[in-house]
Each structure stands twice: as structure tokens, then as C-alpha cells.
Short mmCIF file of C-alpha atoms and ligand atoms in Angstrom, two decimals:
data_model
loop_
_atom_site.label_atom_id
_atom_site.label_comp_id
_atom_site.label_asym_id
_atom_site.label_seq_id
_atom_site.Cartn_x
_atom_site.Cartn_y
_atom_site.Cartn_z
CA MET A 1 -9.46 -7.65 -3.75
CA PRO A 2 -12.31 -5.36 -4.78
CA PRO A 3 -15.78 -6.25 -3.51
CA THR A 4 -18.18 -7.97 -5.90
CA ILE A 5 -21.79 -6.93 -6.18
CA THR A 6 -24.60 -8.59 -8.07
CA ALA A 7 -26.94 -6.91 -10.53
CA PHE A 8 -29.59 -7.95 -13.06
CA ASP A 9 -28.03 -9.27 -16.26
CA ARG A 10 -30.78 -7.22 -17.89
CA SER A 11 -32.82 -4.85 -15.78
CA PRO A 12 -36.53 -4.62 -16.63
CA ASP A 13 -36.12 -0.82 -16.71
CA GLY A 14 -33.73 -1.07 -19.67
CA GLY A 15 -31.02 0.98 -17.96
CA LYS A 16 -32.93 3.77 -16.20
CA GLY A 17 -30.94 2.99 -13.07
CA LEU A 18 -33.94 2.11 -10.92
CA ALA A 19 -32.81 -1.35 -9.84
CA ARG A 20 -31.10 -1.25 -6.48
CA ASP A 21 -27.61 -2.15 -7.59
CA THR A 22 -27.41 1.54 -8.66
CA ARG A 23 -27.56 2.59 -4.99
CA VAL A 24 -24.65 0.31 -4.13
CA ARG A 25 -22.66 1.36 -7.20
CA TRP A 26 -23.28 5.01 -6.24
CA ALA A 27 -22.02 4.45 -2.67
CA LEU A 28 -18.89 2.70 -3.95
CA GLU A 29 -18.27 5.50 -6.43
CA GLU A 30 -18.71 8.17 -3.72
CA VAL A 31 -16.02 6.58 -1.56
CA GLY A 32 -13.75 5.77 -4.50
CA ARG A 33 -13.81 2.01 -3.98
CA PRO A 34 -13.36 -0.05 -7.19
CA TYR A 35 -15.76 -2.99 -7.47
CA GLU A 36 -16.66 -5.91 -9.66
CA VAL A 37 -20.12 -6.90 -10.80
CA ARG A 38 -21.53 -10.37 -11.30
CA LEU A 39 -24.62 -10.26 -13.49
CA VAL A 40 -27.40 -12.70 -12.64
CA SER A 41 -30.52 -13.76 -14.50
CA PHE A 42 -33.93 -13.97 -12.79
CA GLN A 43 -33.58 -17.75 -12.93
CA ALA A 44 -30.08 -17.78 -11.41
CA MET A 45 -31.30 -15.58 -8.54
CA LYS A 46 -33.59 -18.39 -7.39
CA GLU A 47 -30.91 -21.08 -7.54
CA PRO A 48 -28.97 -22.37 -4.51
CA ALA A 49 -25.71 -20.55 -5.27
CA HIS A 50 -27.42 -17.15 -5.20
CA LEU A 51 -29.85 -18.08 -2.41
CA ALA A 52 -26.81 -18.81 -0.25
CA LEU A 53 -25.95 -15.12 -0.60
CA HIS A 54 -29.45 -13.68 -0.61
CA PRO A 55 -32.20 -15.53 1.28
CA PHE A 56 -34.91 -13.88 -0.82
CA GLY A 57 -33.27 -14.55 -4.18
CA GLN A 58 -32.80 -10.92 -5.14
CA ILE A 59 -30.11 -8.43 -6.13
CA PRO A 60 -28.03 -6.66 -5.01
CA THR A 61 -25.59 -8.65 -2.90
CA TYR A 62 -22.11 -7.67 -1.76
CA GLU A 63 -19.12 -9.96 -1.25
CA GLU A 64 -15.85 -8.84 0.22
CA GLY A 65 -13.40 -11.48 1.44
CA ASP A 66 -15.38 -13.78 3.70
CA LEU A 67 -18.18 -11.26 4.21
CA ALA A 68 -21.41 -11.62 2.21
CA LEU A 69 -24.21 -9.08 2.63
CA PHE A 70 -27.69 -8.59 1.23
CA GLU A 71 -30.16 -5.66 1.64
CA THR A 72 -29.18 -2.45 -0.08
CA GLY A 73 -29.45 -0.37 3.09
CA SER A 74 -27.09 -2.60 5.03
CA ILE A 75 -24.65 -2.73 2.12
CA VAL A 76 -24.59 1.06 1.77
CA LEU A 77 -24.20 1.44 5.54
CA HIS A 78 -21.31 -1.04 5.53
CA ILE A 79 -19.56 0.91 2.77
CA ALA A 80 -20.24 4.23 4.50
CA GLU A 81 -18.92 2.99 7.84
CA ARG A 82 -15.66 1.70 6.40
CA HIS A 83 -14.76 4.54 4.07
CA ALA A 84 -14.71 8.30 4.43
CA GLY A 85 -17.18 10.41 2.50
CA LEU A 86 -20.67 9.18 3.26
CA LEU A 87 -21.08 9.70 7.01
CA PRO A 88 -20.06 12.67 9.16
CA ASP A 89 -17.32 12.25 11.79
CA ASP A 90 -19.38 13.79 14.58
CA ALA A 91 -21.19 10.92 16.37
CA ASN A 92 -24.56 12.67 16.62
CA ALA A 93 -24.49 13.87 13.02
CA ARG A 94 -23.55 10.33 11.99
CA ALA A 95 -26.51 8.89 13.88
CA ARG A 96 -28.82 11.42 12.24
CA ALA A 97 -27.51 10.55 8.76
CA ILE A 98 -28.22 6.87 9.49
CA SER A 99 -31.74 7.86 10.62
CA TRP A 100 -32.26 9.40 7.18
CA MET A 101 -31.14 6.16 5.55
CA PHE A 102 -33.78 4.28 7.51
CA ALA A 103 -36.37 6.98 6.85
CA ALA A 104 -35.73 6.63 3.13
CA VAL A 105 -36.34 2.89 2.98
CA ASN A 106 -38.75 2.49 5.87
CA THR A 107 -40.96 5.60 5.76
CA VAL A 108 -40.70 7.25 2.34
CA GLU A 109 -40.19 4.26 0.06
CA PRO A 110 -43.19 2.10 1.11
CA PRO A 111 -45.91 4.42 -0.29
CA ILE A 112 -43.74 4.99 -3.38
CA LEU A 113 -43.56 1.24 -3.95
CA GLU A 114 -47.33 1.04 -3.51
CA LEU A 115 -47.68 3.65 -6.22
CA VAL A 116 -45.28 1.84 -8.56
CA THR A 117 -47.22 -1.38 -7.98
CA ALA A 118 -50.56 0.30 -8.62
CA ARG A 119 -49.40 2.13 -11.76
CA ILE A 120 -47.50 -0.74 -13.34
CA LEU A 121 -48.20 -4.19 -11.94
CA GLU A 122 -51.87 -3.65 -11.08
CA SER A 123 -52.84 -1.14 -13.74
CA ASP A 124 -55.26 -3.62 -15.35
CA LYS A 125 -57.10 -4.46 -12.12
CA PRO A 126 -60.67 -3.18 -11.84
CA TRP A 127 -60.04 -1.57 -8.46
CA THR A 128 -56.92 0.35 -9.45
CA LYS A 129 -58.83 3.39 -10.72
CA GLU A 130 -60.44 3.81 -7.32
CA ARG A 131 -57.29 2.99 -5.34
CA LEU A 132 -54.79 5.11 -7.22
CA PRO A 133 -55.90 8.50 -5.79
CA LEU A 134 -55.59 7.11 -2.25
CA VAL A 135 -52.09 5.83 -2.94
CA MET A 136 -51.13 9.14 -4.57
CA ASP A 137 -52.33 11.01 -1.49
CA ARG A 138 -50.16 8.85 0.76
CA VAL A 139 -47.16 9.64 -1.42
CA ARG A 140 -48.02 13.36 -1.39
CA ASP A 141 -48.28 13.34 2.42
CA ARG A 142 -44.74 12.00 2.70
CA LEU A 143 -43.36 14.35 0.05
CA LYS A 144 -44.91 17.35 1.74
CA GLN A 145 -43.32 16.36 5.07
CA LEU A 146 -39.98 15.66 3.43
CA ALA A 147 -40.02 18.97 1.55
CA ALA A 148 -40.70 20.74 4.88
CA CYS A 149 -37.64 19.02 6.44
CA LEU A 150 -35.41 19.86 3.52
CA GLY A 151 -36.52 23.51 3.40
CA ASP A 152 -34.12 25.41 1.19
CA ALA A 153 -31.10 23.32 2.17
CA ASP A 154 -29.14 21.34 -0.40
CA TRP A 155 -29.11 18.13 1.66
CA LEU A 156 -31.15 16.71 4.53
CA ASP A 157 -28.69 17.34 7.36
CA GLY A 158 -25.59 19.35 6.52
CA ALA A 159 -23.21 17.83 4.00
CA PHE A 160 -24.28 15.14 1.50
CA SER A 161 -24.45 11.77 3.28
CA ALA A 162 -25.55 8.17 2.84
CA GLY A 163 -28.96 9.42 4.03
CA ASP A 164 -29.22 11.64 0.95
CA LEU A 165 -27.92 8.86 -1.29
CA MET A 166 -30.72 6.58 -0.14
CA MET A 167 -33.39 9.30 -0.17
CA VAL A 168 -32.55 10.53 -3.67
CA SER A 169 -32.51 6.92 -4.90
CA VAL A 170 -35.95 6.30 -3.42
CA LEU A 171 -37.39 9.52 -4.88
CA LEU A 172 -36.04 8.67 -8.33
CA ARG A 173 -38.59 5.89 -8.55
CA LEU A 174 -41.32 8.57 -8.58
CA ARG A 175 -40.11 10.42 -11.63
CA ALA A 176 -42.23 8.53 -14.16
CA SER A 177 -45.42 9.30 -12.20
CA GLY A 178 -44.90 13.08 -12.49
CA VAL A 179 -45.72 13.59 -8.81
CA LEU A 180 -42.16 14.60 -7.91
CA ASP A 181 -42.56 17.73 -10.05
CA GLU A 182 -45.37 18.88 -7.74
CA TYR A 183 -42.60 19.47 -5.16
CA PRO A 184 -39.99 21.65 -6.92
CA SER A 185 -37.58 21.62 -3.97
CA LEU A 186 -37.56 17.81 -3.97
CA ALA A 187 -37.20 17.67 -7.76
CA ALA A 188 -34.19 19.99 -7.40
CA TYR A 189 -32.83 17.82 -4.55
CA VAL A 190 -33.01 14.74 -6.77
CA ALA A 191 -31.37 16.65 -9.63
CA ARG A 192 -28.51 17.64 -7.27
CA GLY A 193 -28.01 13.98 -6.43
CA GLU A 194 -28.01 12.98 -10.09
CA ALA A 195 -25.50 15.74 -10.87
CA ARG A 196 -22.90 14.25 -8.52
CA PRO A 197 -20.01 12.76 -10.50
CA ALA A 198 -20.24 9.54 -8.46
CA TYR A 199 -23.92 9.12 -9.33
CA LYS A 200 -23.17 9.73 -13.00
CA ARG A 201 -20.46 7.05 -12.99
CA ALA A 202 -22.79 4.58 -11.25
CA PHE A 203 -25.62 5.37 -13.64
CA GLU A 204 -23.44 4.97 -16.72
CA ALA A 205 -22.03 1.67 -15.45
CA GLN A 206 -25.47 0.13 -15.03
CA ARG A 207 -26.69 1.68 -18.30
CA ALA A 208 -23.79 0.10 -20.19
CA VAL A 209 -24.88 -3.32 -18.90
CA ASN A 210 -28.53 -2.83 -19.66
CA THR A 211 -28.20 -1.36 -23.13
CA ARG A 212 -25.53 -3.74 -24.46
N1 LIG B 1 -35.13 -4.84 0.33
C1 LIG B 1 -34.25 -5.31 -0.73
C2 LIG B 1 -33.06 -4.36 -0.88
O1 LIG B 1 -33.23 -3.17 -0.59
O2 LIG B 1 -31.96 -4.80 -1.24
C3 LIG B 1 -35.06 -5.37 -2.02
C4 LIG B 1 -34.23 -5.94 -3.16
C5 LIG B 1 -35.05 -5.97 -4.43
O3 LIG B 1 -36.23 -5.54 -4.49
N2 LIG B 1 -34.41 -6.47 -5.48
C6 LIG B 1 -35.06 -6.56 -6.77
C7 LIG B 1 -34.99 -8.00 -7.26
O4 LIG B 1 -34.00 -8.65 -7.13
C8 LIG B 1 -34.31 -5.67 -7.78
S1 LIG B 1 -34.35 -3.98 -7.28
N3 LIG B 1 -36.09 -8.46 -7.87
C9 LIG B 1 -36.14 -9.77 -8.44
C10 LIG B 1 -36.97 -10.70 -7.64
O5 LIG B 1 -37.43 -10.35 -6.53
O6 LIG B 1 -37.17 -11.82 -8.13
C11 LIG B 1 -36.13 -3.59 -7.47
C12 LIG B 1 -36.41 -3.09 -8.85
C13 LIG B 1 -36.62 -3.96 -9.88
C14 LIG B 1 -36.92 -3.46 -11.16
C15 LIG B 1 -37.00 -2.10 -11.35
N4 LIG B 1 -37.32 -1.58 -12.63
O7 LIG B 1 -37.31 -2.30 -13.62
O8 LIG B 1 -37.64 -0.38 -12.75
C16 LIG B 1 -36.80 -1.24 -10.31
C17 LIG B 1 -36.49 -1.75 -9.04
#
């Protein structure tokens, strides 16, 4: 039986691929694992059936046999640990790739989410004009450090890994702000991720749902 993931029945981004089911779809596509998708409305996400899968009433979730998971990072790690293609065989390299997964969601994504919140959800607040430059600077600090780590390599640590999948996904949320283009090596890194056939299949699958 293929695993089943959940996704928005209509993503607020209209199919730009920014909702987190894209990360899970991408991981499944990278390892060649077929999957099914159950679409859920915002209302259904807060109802008992979905809350039994996801304590915070969100997407994505992942069901496979009697296993039910929530949290994109843990789902991607689960997929990467059980299938070849997203984590290196060497134990140390594997541990480093997992560190990059955590760095993506725990160190790089938080200031990016602050920026998204400031630009979109709080754009009408009187203090946003004053706050936005501070938030932008925090994002730039992280991007500068990340660009230094990447150097002129294609991926963060050797071959493409689940760490890159998560990092590229996190950086994609910056595109609309324009700040990613201030770091050409990171913009090129994101473009390399998007050019992967598995990413393209994942993107098209979510786009088909959100533009139907
Ligand atoms: N930490 C959790 C994880 O990584 O899985 C966070 C999950 C999460 O934020 N889920 C969001 C959700 O279900 C969808 S992805 N939100 C509904 C709710 O909380 O009620 C976040 C997201 C939403 C929309 C866009 N967009 O429109 O651009 C982008 C990203």
C-alpha cells in the first residue's frame, strides 16, 4: 500500500508550491515511492479525525500501514531513512546531512517565517515599517552565513541530500521578497533544486490540485 499524505484542498498560495506538502511530495519523488494524497479543508484540519493524526491541526501528515506521522522534517527523515537516495551511506556524512535538515527548519527558517509574517500577515500594522528592516537584517545574516558554507559547491555537503531538500524548500519561501537574489550563489542553489526532475513532479502534482 502506498503511503497517504495530507495537503490543503486549496492552498492559499494558489499552487506556488510553498505549502509543506511539497517537501514531502519532493522526498517521495526523489526516492521513487508512489503515494496518495488526501485533501483537507481548513475546517476539516481542526476536526477530531484530523487532530488524531496531527495534534496541531495542520498539514502535512503521513500514514503508512499503522504508522501516522506529522511534522514535515520527521516525515522527510522517515522517508530518507527507509529508501535510498536522500541520505549518504557513510554514517558521519549521514549525520551531517541530518544536521542540515535541522539547520534548515530550526536555524534558517525561523527568520524567514518572521519576514513572511511581517510582509504579509502584519503588513497593515503601524509598527511593521519600523520592524521590517530589522527582520530583513536577520534574514540577511543567515543567508550570508549559509552562502559562506555553500561556497561554490552545488550542494551543502557532497551529493544532494535530504538536507538540501529541506534547505531549498525553506529558501523558496523568500523568493517573493527579492532578498534571495542578493545572494546569487543561493539563488542558483535554489534553482538547482527546482531543476531536479523529482522537484518538478512534486511541484506539478501540487499545482494540479491548486489550480483545478
Ligand atoms: N512545523 C510544521 C511542519 O513542518 O510540518 C508546520 C506545518 C504547517 O505550518 N502547516 C501549515 C498548515 O497546516 C501549512 S504549510 N496551516 C494551517 C493551519 O495551521 O491552520 C505552511 C504554509 C501555508 C501557506 C503557505 N502559502 O500560502 O504560501 C505557505 C506555507
